[in-house]
Coordinates of C-alpha atoms in Angstrom, one line a residue:
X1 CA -49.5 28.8 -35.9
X2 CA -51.4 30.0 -33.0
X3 CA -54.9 29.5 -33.1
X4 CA -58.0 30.3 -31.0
X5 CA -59.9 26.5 -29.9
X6 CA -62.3 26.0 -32.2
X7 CA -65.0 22.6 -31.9
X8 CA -65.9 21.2 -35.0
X9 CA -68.5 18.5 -36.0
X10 CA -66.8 15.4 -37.5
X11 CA -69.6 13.8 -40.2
X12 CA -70.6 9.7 -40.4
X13 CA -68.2 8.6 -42.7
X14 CA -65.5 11.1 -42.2
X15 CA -61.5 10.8 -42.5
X16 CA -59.6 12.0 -39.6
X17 CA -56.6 12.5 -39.7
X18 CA -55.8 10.9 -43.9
X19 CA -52.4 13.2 -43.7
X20 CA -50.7 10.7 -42.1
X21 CA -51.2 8.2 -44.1
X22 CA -49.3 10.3 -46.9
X23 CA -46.6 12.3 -44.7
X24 CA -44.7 11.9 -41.3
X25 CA -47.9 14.2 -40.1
X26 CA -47.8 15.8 -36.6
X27 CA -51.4 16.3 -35.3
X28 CA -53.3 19.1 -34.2
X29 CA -55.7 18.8 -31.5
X30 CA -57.5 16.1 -30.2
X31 CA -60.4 14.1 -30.6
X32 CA -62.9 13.8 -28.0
X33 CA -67.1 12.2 -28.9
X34 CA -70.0 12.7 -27.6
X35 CA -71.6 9.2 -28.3
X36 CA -70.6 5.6 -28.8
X37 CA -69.2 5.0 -32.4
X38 CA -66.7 3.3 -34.4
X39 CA -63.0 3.6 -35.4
X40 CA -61.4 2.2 -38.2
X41 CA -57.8 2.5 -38.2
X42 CA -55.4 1.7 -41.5
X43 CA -51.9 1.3 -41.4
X44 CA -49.4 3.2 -43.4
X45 CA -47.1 0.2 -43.2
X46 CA -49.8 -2.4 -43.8
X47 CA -51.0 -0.6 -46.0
X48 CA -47.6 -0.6 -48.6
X49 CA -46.7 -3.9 -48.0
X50 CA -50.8 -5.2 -49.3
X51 CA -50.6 -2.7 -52.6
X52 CA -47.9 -4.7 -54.4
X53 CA -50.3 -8.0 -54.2
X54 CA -53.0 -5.7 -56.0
X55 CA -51.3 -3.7 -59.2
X56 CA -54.8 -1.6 -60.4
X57 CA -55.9 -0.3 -57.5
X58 CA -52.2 -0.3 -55.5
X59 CA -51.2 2.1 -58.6
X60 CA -53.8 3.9 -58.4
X61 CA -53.4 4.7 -54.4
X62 CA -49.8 5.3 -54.6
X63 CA -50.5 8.3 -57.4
X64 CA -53.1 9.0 -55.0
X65 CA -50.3 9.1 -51.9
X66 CA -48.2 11.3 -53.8
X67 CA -50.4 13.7 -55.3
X68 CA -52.2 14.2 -51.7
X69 CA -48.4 14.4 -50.0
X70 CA -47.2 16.7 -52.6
X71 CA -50.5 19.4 -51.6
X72 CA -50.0 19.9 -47.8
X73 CA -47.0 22.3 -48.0
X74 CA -49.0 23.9 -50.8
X75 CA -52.1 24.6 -48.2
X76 CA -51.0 27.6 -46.2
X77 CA -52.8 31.2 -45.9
X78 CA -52.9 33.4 -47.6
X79 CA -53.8 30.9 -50.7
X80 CA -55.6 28.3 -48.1
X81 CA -56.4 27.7 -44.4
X82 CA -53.7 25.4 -42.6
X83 CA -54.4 21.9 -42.6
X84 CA -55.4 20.1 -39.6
X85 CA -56.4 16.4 -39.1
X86 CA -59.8 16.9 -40.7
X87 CA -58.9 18.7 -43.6
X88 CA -56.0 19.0 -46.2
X89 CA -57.4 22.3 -48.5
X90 CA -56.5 21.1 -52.1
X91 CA -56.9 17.1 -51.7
X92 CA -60.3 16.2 -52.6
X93 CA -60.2 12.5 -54.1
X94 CA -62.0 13.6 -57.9
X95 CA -59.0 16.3 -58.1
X96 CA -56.4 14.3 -57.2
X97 CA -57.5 11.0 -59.3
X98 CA -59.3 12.9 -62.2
X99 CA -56.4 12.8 -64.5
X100 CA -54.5 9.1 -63.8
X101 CA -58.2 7.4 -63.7
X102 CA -58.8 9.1 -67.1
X103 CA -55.5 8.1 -68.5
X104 CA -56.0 4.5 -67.0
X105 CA -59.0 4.1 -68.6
X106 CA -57.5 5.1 -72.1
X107 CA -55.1 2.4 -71.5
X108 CA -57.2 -0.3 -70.2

């Protein structure tokens, strides 16, 4: 979609870009800072091939994976703003885990 530039604030402690950790994610726009900071980068691939050593929490990221992946076609005006690489509208972490880490817990 064609859209005016915009500049926005990225917070301390911010994702960029968690899309693509869940989907073959094309990004929009680009990342420029003002001051020195850090970067930490995760792997999608390193990232499945470390889950199966840990079954609680790789679980509990892979539900995670799908139910964020299965929300980005779902974020589209009118119901939502598009996605971009600082936010996916619809994937906040208590949503997407509130139900599996209830039911794990009942099964612990």
């Amino acid at each position: 979609p064609d859209q005016m530039e915009t500049t926005q604030t990225v917070l301390e402690d911010a994702w960029l870009c968690e899309a693509a950790l869940w989907s073959s994610w094309t990004h929009v726009g680009k990342l420029e800072v003002e001051r020195s900071c850090q970067l930490m980068t995760i792997s999608s691939l390193g990232l499945t091939q470390i889950l199966p050593k840990h079954p609680l929490v790789g679980n509990l990221t892979r539900y995670y994976g799908r139910m964020f992946h299965l929300r980005i076609p779902a974020a589209i005006p009118p119901h939502a703003p598009w996605p971009n690489d600082l936010v996916v509208p619809f994937t906040e972490p208590s949503d997407l885990l509130s139900q599996e880490v209830g039911i794990g817990l009942l099964h612990r």
